[in-house]
Amino acid sequence: MDQRRVYPAETASLRRRIVDTTLDADGAPLRLSAGAPSIDQYSLINCTMPDQFELIPPLNPARESMAEGAVLLRGIALPFEKDLLAALNDIIMKSPFRRMVTPGGYTMSVAMTNCGAAGWVTYRTGYRYDCLDPETNYPWPPMPNCFLDLAIAAATEAGYSRFRPDACLINCYEPGALLSLHQDKNERDFSSPIVSVSLGLPGTFLFGGLKRNHPVKKFAVRHGDIAVWGGASRLYYHGVRALKDGYHEAVGRRRLNLTFRRAL
Ligand code: MD3
Ligand code: FE
């Protein structure tokens, strides 16, 4: 797409980090990025990666496979925390968080807003993406460049380099708020992945399989973690456990999640 996009300095540092965690083209040993565990903590015994060349530390890995096509990139959004939160503040001044009402008449416990060309909304008889915020009747605030750059960089790191999101749903969880098991299927094209950025209080992702009754795996997600789902796992049932109370230095008493999608 836009090859001439000028990436901010922080994105350059993210790219460096991505390069630092990748094997050299000639197959030279993994170079460790700053703060990564020393080489003696690497173990092939506990290693779940199928590829013997992917030496991933089993303890506190920076990159964790959640399912086929699904990757959890730990802490990868941390360098962008300030930019993301500042951009988010501008968004909620124009399109504030609101608790939407489901077609079944329930008020959701999670408060939501959107940015980008299209936003996810509930309406009388279903869910859809709409170019206008139904509360303001104006278009959703545009997707900030720091959001877009980070989403594309994370998708690229997960193997989806062609991802160009046009919608960002922003979820705000206060203590007790939850998202019950569901599939994301209001998007036009399921070939694009979903990128989810977690900020603030830690949360627990639940995710199962293609059927609601499939056994569910749990993943703790923390401030700065990014998860990417695509391919085989794109339509897996998933949800978020009720948020535990706590206080986060930068975000306060809540968990925020930015979910990037190609919706239109
Ligand atoms: C997709 N939000 O808004 S994606 C949503 O933490 C939503 O607020 C999550 O699910 C949140 O629709 C972030 C979490 C997620 C987990 C597992 C998945 C999305 C998934 C498995 C397959 C596809
Ligand atoms: Fe979802």
Tab-separated table of C-alpha atoms and ligand atoms in Angstrom:
chain	number	residue	atom	x	y	z
A	1	MET	CA	0.000	0.000	0.000
A	2	ASP	CA	1.573	3.300	1.042
A	3	GLN	CA	5.251	2.376	0.837
A	4	ARG	CA	6.292	5.943	1.576
A	5	ARG	CA	4.667	6.136	4.978
A	6	VAL	CA	7.100	7.773	7.390
A	7	TYR	CA	7.294	5.675	10.517
A	8	PRO	CA	7.835	7.448	13.839
A	9	ALA	CA	11.012	6.754	15.799
A	10	GLU	CA	9.131	4.383	18.129
A	11	THR	CA	8.075	2.242	15.212
A	12	ALA	CA	11.685	2.050	14.134
A	13	SER	CA	12.532	0.697	17.587
A	14	LEU	CA	9.711	-1.840	17.306
A	15	ARG	CA	11.059	-2.966	13.950
A	16	ARG	CA	14.520	-3.310	15.464
A	17	ARG	CA	13.037	-5.473	18.192
A	18	ILE	CA	11.273	-7.616	15.657
A	19	VAL	CA	14.511	-8.080	13.747
A	20	ASP	CA	16.345	-8.826	16.987
A	21	THR	CA	14.076	-11.747	17.807
A	22	THR	CA	14.348	-13.360	14.392
A	23	LEU	CA	16.934	-15.846	13.197
A	24	ASP	CA	19.575	-14.505	10.866
A	25	ALA	CA	19.062	-15.394	7.216
A	26	ASP	CA	22.171	-17.597	7.312
A	27	GLY	CA	20.761	-19.557	10.248
A	28	ALA	CA	23.102	-18.003	12.812
A	29	PRO	CA	21.950	-18.388	16.431
A	30	LEU	CA	19.171	-16.244	17.814
A	31	ARG	CA	20.288	-12.776	18.890
A	32	LEU	CA	18.729	-11.834	22.173
A	33	SER	CA	16.919	-8.521	22.512
A	34	ALA	CA	17.550	-6.456	25.641
A	35	GLY	CA	15.916	-7.957	28.719
A	36	ALA	CA	15.456	-11.398	27.187
A	37	PRO	CA	16.488	-14.366	29.321
A	38	SER	CA	20.036	-15.673	28.912
A	39	ILE	CA	20.695	-18.615	26.607
A	40	ASP	CA	20.910	-21.162	29.484
A	41	GLN	CA	17.214	-20.572	30.184
A	42	TYR	CA	16.346	-21.911	26.741
A	43	SER	CA	15.176	-25.473	26.790
A	44	LEU	CA	14.177	-27.727	23.948
A	45	ILE	CA	12.524	-30.110	26.426
A	46	ASN	CA	9.663	-27.735	27.184
A	47	CYS	CA	9.723	-26.105	23.783
A	48	THR	CA	6.374	-26.459	22.014
A	49	MET	CA	7.548	-24.929	18.742
A	50	PRO	CA	7.575	-27.491	15.920
A	51	ASP	CA	10.605	-25.890	14.237
A	52	GLN	CA	13.945	-26.778	15.856
A	53	PHE	CA	15.370	-23.475	14.621
A	54	GLU	CA	12.816	-21.452	16.542
A	55	LEU	CA	14.527	-21.377	19.937
A	56	ILE	CA	11.846	-19.835	22.106
A	57	PRO	CA	12.397	-19.561	25.851
A	58	PRO	CA	9.768	-21.709	27.611
A	59	LEU	CA	9.546	-19.328	30.571
A	60	ASN	CA	8.009	-15.916	30.014
A	61	PRO	CA	8.341	-16.114	26.232
A	62	ALA	CA	8.045	-12.867	24.250
A	63	ARG	CA	6.088	-14.783	21.659
A	64	GLU	CA	3.605	-17.522	22.433
A	65	SER	CA	1.567	-19.611	20.010
A	66	MET	CA	-2.078	-19.765	21.160
A	67	ALA	CA	-3.477	-21.902	18.350
A	68	GLU	CA	-2.891	-22.446	14.661
A	69	GLY	CA	-2.590	-18.950	13.179
A	70	ALA	CA	-2.800	-17.245	16.579
A	71	VAL	CA	0.147	-15.589	18.325
A	72	LEU	CA	0.555	-13.665	21.552
A	73	LEU	CA	3.321	-11.023	21.453
A	74	ARG	CA	4.118	-10.097	25.021
A	75	GLY	CA	4.825	-6.464	25.881
A	76	ILE	CA	5.284	-5.417	22.285
A	77	ALA	CA	3.066	-2.308	22.680
A	78	LEU	CA	4.879	-1.022	25.794
A	79	PRO	CA	7.120	1.500	23.968
A	80	PHE	CA	3.974	3.109	22.495
A	81	GLU	CA	1.961	3.370	25.717
A	82	LYS	CA	2.028	7.182	25.935
A	83	ASP	CA	1.156	7.806	22.272
A	84	LEU	CA	-1.641	5.225	22.363
A	85	LEU	CA	-3.232	6.629	25.513
A	86	ALA	CA	-2.963	10.245	24.269
A	87	ALA	CA	-4.587	9.281	20.958
A	88	LEU	CA	-7.275	7.369	22.832
A	89	ASN	CA	-8.088	10.455	24.907
A	90	ASP	CA	-8.672	12.456	21.723
A	91	ILE	CA	-10.961	9.722	20.395
A	92	ILE	CA	-13.164	9.524	23.480
A	93	MET	CA	-13.576	13.315	23.535
A	94	LYS	CA	-15.292	12.991	20.132
A	95	SER	CA	-16.931	9.561	20.467
A	96	PRO	CA	-17.233	8.724	24.176
A	97	PHE	CA	-17.366	5.211	25.632
A	98	ARG	CA	-20.908	3.889	25.883
A	99	ARG	CA	-22.477	0.603	26.960
A	100	MET	CA	-24.395	-0.709	23.969
A	101	VAL	CA	-27.620	-2.699	24.194
A	102	THR	CA	-27.690	-6.122	22.511
A	103	PRO	CA	-30.536	-7.128	20.161
A	104	GLY	CA	-31.764	-9.301	23.059
A	105	GLY	CA	-32.147	-6.202	25.239
A	106	TYR	CA	-29.116	-6.628	27.522
A	107	THR	CA	-26.864	-3.682	28.296
A	108	MET	CA	-23.289	-4.898	27.776
A	109	SER	CA	-20.971	-4.640	30.805
A	110	VAL	CA	-18.099	-3.549	28.533
A	111	ALA	CA	-18.177	0.095	27.387
A	112	MET	CA	-17.167	0.644	23.768
A	113	THR	CA	-16.259	3.195	21.163
A	114	ASN	CA	-14.554	3.011	17.755
A	115	CYS	CA	-12.175	4.794	15.448
A	116	GLY	CA	-11.431	4.310	11.777
A	117	ALA	CA	-13.622	4.197	8.674
A	118	ALA	CA	-16.096	1.799	10.294
A	119	GLY	CA	-17.160	1.042	13.850
A	120	TRP	CA	-18.782	-2.030	15.395
A	121	VAL	CA	-22.250	-1.277	16.750
A	122	THR	CA	-25.308	-3.041	18.055
A	123	TYR	CA	-28.693	-2.086	16.696
A	124	ARG	CA	-32.304	-3.179	17.196
A	125	THR	CA	-31.992	-6.454	15.323
A	126	GLY	CA	-28.277	-7.286	15.212
A	127	TYR	CA	-24.654	-6.199	15.029
A	128	ARG	CA	-22.861	-4.463	12.169
A	129	TYR	CA	-20.119	-2.071	11.156
A	130	ASP	CA	-21.302	1.482	10.579
A	131	CYS	CA	-19.402	4.506	9.284
A	132	LEU	CA	-21.292	6.815	11.659
A	133	ASP	CA	-21.298	6.889	15.448
A	134	PRO	CA	-25.014	6.413	16.257
A	135	GLU	CA	-24.611	8.595	19.381
A	136	THR	CA	-23.202	11.638	17.560
A	137	ASN	CA	-24.304	10.955	13.975
A	138	TYR	CA	-20.784	11.953	12.910
A	139	PRO	CA	-18.184	9.653	11.378
A	140	TRP	CA	-16.047	7.823	13.938
A	141	PRO	CA	-12.757	9.633	14.722
A	142	PRO	CA	-10.087	8.658	12.206
A	143	MET	CA	-7.649	5.895	13.099
A	144	PRO	CA	-4.543	7.568	14.595
A	145	ASN	CA	-1.281	6.749	12.814
A	146	CYS	CA	0.229	5.310	15.995
A	147	PHE	CA	-2.688	2.803	16.157
A	148	LEU	CA	-2.405	1.863	12.489
A	149	ASP	CA	1.386	1.526	12.495
A	150	LEU	CA	1.365	-0.681	15.592
A	151	ALA	CA	-1.438	-2.922	14.297
A	152	ILE	CA	0.336	-3.413	10.964
A	153	ALA	CA	3.697	-4.062	12.649
A	154	ALA	CA	2.158	-6.658	15.007
A	155	ALA	CA	0.293	-8.400	12.173
A	156	THR	CA	3.500	-8.458	10.135
A	157	GLU	CA	5.380	-9.963	13.075
A	158	ALA	CA	2.688	-12.668	13.251
A	159	GLY	CA	3.021	-13.436	9.539
A	160	TYR	CA	0.156	-11.306	8.159
A	161	SER	CA	2.100	-8.542	6.429
A	162	ARG	CA	-0.761	-7.509	4.135
A	163	PHE	CA	-3.140	-6.579	6.959
A	164	ARG	CA	-4.627	-3.074	6.555
A	165	PRO	CA	-7.292	-2.514	9.245
A	166	ASP	CA	-10.159	-0.103	8.573
A	167	ALA	CA	-11.894	-0.516	11.949
A	168	CYS	CA	-10.729	-0.292	15.538
A	169	LEU	CA	-13.147	-1.259	18.287
A	170	ILE	CA	-12.076	0.074	21.685
A	171	ASN	CA	-13.358	-1.875	24.674
A	172	CYS	CA	-13.266	-0.520	28.224
A	173	TYR	CA	-13.628	-3.064	31.062
A	174	GLU	CA	-14.286	-1.906	34.615
A	175	PRO	CA	-14.050	-4.440	37.451
A	176	GLY	CA	-16.649	-7.167	36.834
A	177	ALA	CA	-17.078	-6.421	33.113
A	178	LEU	CA	-16.831	-9.428	30.789
A	179	LEU	CA	-17.362	-10.573	27.238
A	180	SER	CA	-19.093	-13.953	26.965
A	181	LEU	CA	-18.028	-16.541	24.361
A	182	HIS	CA	-18.687	-15.356	20.802
A	183	GLN	CA	-17.303	-15.438	17.287
A	184	ASP	CA	-16.228	-12.315	15.388
A	185	LYS	CA	-18.170	-12.712	12.175
A	186	ASN	CA	-19.589	-9.309	11.289
A	187	GLU	CA	-16.603	-8.594	9.028
A	188	ARG	CA	-16.991	-8.948	5.266
A	189	ASP	CA	-13.840	-10.991	4.719
A	190	PHE	CA	-12.502	-13.537	7.223
A	191	SER	CA	-9.160	-13.837	5.415
A	192	SER	CA	-7.833	-10.824	7.366
A	193	PRO	CA	-6.551	-11.441	10.891
A	194	ILE	CA	-7.651	-9.643	14.073
A	195	VAL	CA	-5.125	-7.709	16.140
A	196	SER	CA	-5.871	-7.051	19.805
A	197	VAL	CA	-3.841	-4.656	21.990
A	198	SER	CA	-4.296	-4.943	25.768
A	199	LEU	CA	-3.728	-1.934	28.033
A	200	GLY	CA	-4.246	-1.381	31.748
A	201	LEU	CA	-5.326	-4.055	34.225
A	202	PRO	CA	-4.527	-7.670	33.354
A	203	GLY	CA	-7.285	-9.793	31.870
A	204	THR	CA	-7.972	-13.395	30.938
A	205	PHE	CA	-8.764	-14.386	27.364
A	206	LEU	CA	-10.793	-17.521	26.895
A	207	PHE	CA	-10.726	-19.261	23.633
A	208	GLY	CA	-12.019	-22.469	22.295
A	209	GLY	CA	-12.629	-23.675	18.777
A	210	LEU	CA	-15.106	-23.506	15.951
A	211	LYS	CA	-17.947	-24.809	18.140
A	212	ARG	CA	-19.268	-23.161	21.287
A	213	ASN	CA	-18.879	-26.380	23.323
A	214	HIS	CA	-15.210	-26.878	22.348
A	215	PRO	CA	-12.842	-26.970	25.387
A	216	VAL	CA	-11.590	-23.513	26.287
A	217	LYS	CA	-7.956	-22.412	26.837
A	218	LYS	CA	-7.091	-19.501	29.118
A	219	PHE	CA	-4.455	-16.843	28.459
A	220	ALA	CA	-3.453	-14.070	30.840
A	221	VAL	CA	-3.004	-10.791	28.957
A	222	ARG	CA	-1.223	-7.798	30.402
A	223	HIS	CA	-0.564	-4.154	29.659
A	224	GLY	CA	1.295	-3.964	26.353
A	225	ASP	CA	0.510	-7.471	25.095
A	226	ILE	CA	-0.722	-7.889	21.521
A	227	ALA	CA	-2.582	-10.948	20.251
A	228	VAL	CA	-3.064	-11.724	16.561
A	229	TRP	CA	-5.625	-14.241	15.263
A	230	GLY	CA	-5.901	-15.335	11.698
A	231	GLY	CA	-6.006	-18.352	9.450
A	232	ALA	CA	-7.439	-21.439	11.120
A	233	SER	CA	-8.281	-19.633	14.387
A	234	ARG	CA	-9.967	-16.589	12.859
A	235	LEU	CA	-13.480	-17.847	13.636
A	236	TYR	CA	-12.754	-19.493	16.983
A	237	TYR	CA	-15.105	-18.822	19.864
A	238	HIS	CA	-13.532	-16.498	22.410
A	239	GLY	CA	-14.361	-14.282	25.346
A	240	VAL	CA	-12.914	-12.325	28.235
A	241	ARG	CA	-13.295	-13.275	31.924
A	242	ALA	CA	-14.822	-10.801	34.373
A	243	LEU	CA	-12.178	-8.157	35.148
A	244	LYS	CA	-10.559	-8.428	38.561
A	245	ASP	CA	-10.357	-5.214	40.541
A	246	GLY	CA	-7.015	-3.442	40.719
A	247	TYR	CA	-5.250	-0.245	39.838
A	248	HIS	CA	-2.954	0.314	36.894
A	249	GLU	CA	-0.412	3.140	37.049
A	250	ALA	CA	-1.117	4.569	33.567
A	251	VAL	CA	-4.689	3.420	32.911
A	252	GLY	CA	-6.376	3.363	36.331
A	253	ARG	CA	-9.049	0.940	37.443
A	254	ARG	CA	-9.804	-0.579	34.040
A	255	ARG	CA	-8.637	-2.673	31.146
A	256	LEU	CA	-8.668	-1.240	27.630
A	257	ASN	CA	-8.538	-3.333	24.498
A	258	LEU	CA	-8.010	-2.057	20.977
A	259	THR	CA	-9.275	-4.558	18.408
A	260	PHE	CA	-8.195	-3.933	14.829
A	261	ARG	CA	-10.102	-5.503	11.971
A	262	ARG	CA	-10.611	-5.312	8.254
A	263	ALA	CA	-14.368	-4.894	8.364
A	264	LEU	CA	-15.479	-3.341	5.065
B	1	MD3	C1	-10.582	-13.844	17.713
B	1	MD3	N1	-12.482	-8.315	22.288
B	1	MD3	O1	-14.381	-7.105	20.900
B	1	MD3	S1	-10.048	-9.936	21.045
B	1	MD3	C2	-14.279	-8.335	20.738
B	1	MD3	O2	-10.240	-8.227	25.033
B	1	MD3	C3	-13.280	-9.073	21.564
B	1	MD3	O3	-11.866	-6.939	24.409
B	1	MD3	C4	-11.388	-8.827	23.084
B	1	MD3	O4	-13.238	-10.265	21.527
B	1	MD3	C5	-11.152	-7.938	24.258
B	1	MD3	O5	-14.939	-8.971	19.901
B	1	MD3	C6	-10.123	-8.805	22.314
B	1	MD3	C7	-9.969	-11.423	21.941
B	1	MD3	C8	-9.957	-12.646	21.132
B	1	MD3	C9	-9.621	-13.800	21.763
B	1	MD3	C10	-9.595	-14.978	21.049
B	1	MD3	C11	-9.908	-15.006	19.704
B	1	MD3	C12	-10.268	-12.626	19.792
B	1	MD3	C13	-10.244	-13.821	19.051
B	1	MD3	C14	-9.898	-16.196	18.966
B	1	MD3	C15	-10.224	-16.203	17.630
B	1	MD3	C16	-10.572	-15.023	16.995
B	2	FE	FE	-14.398	-10.918	19.745
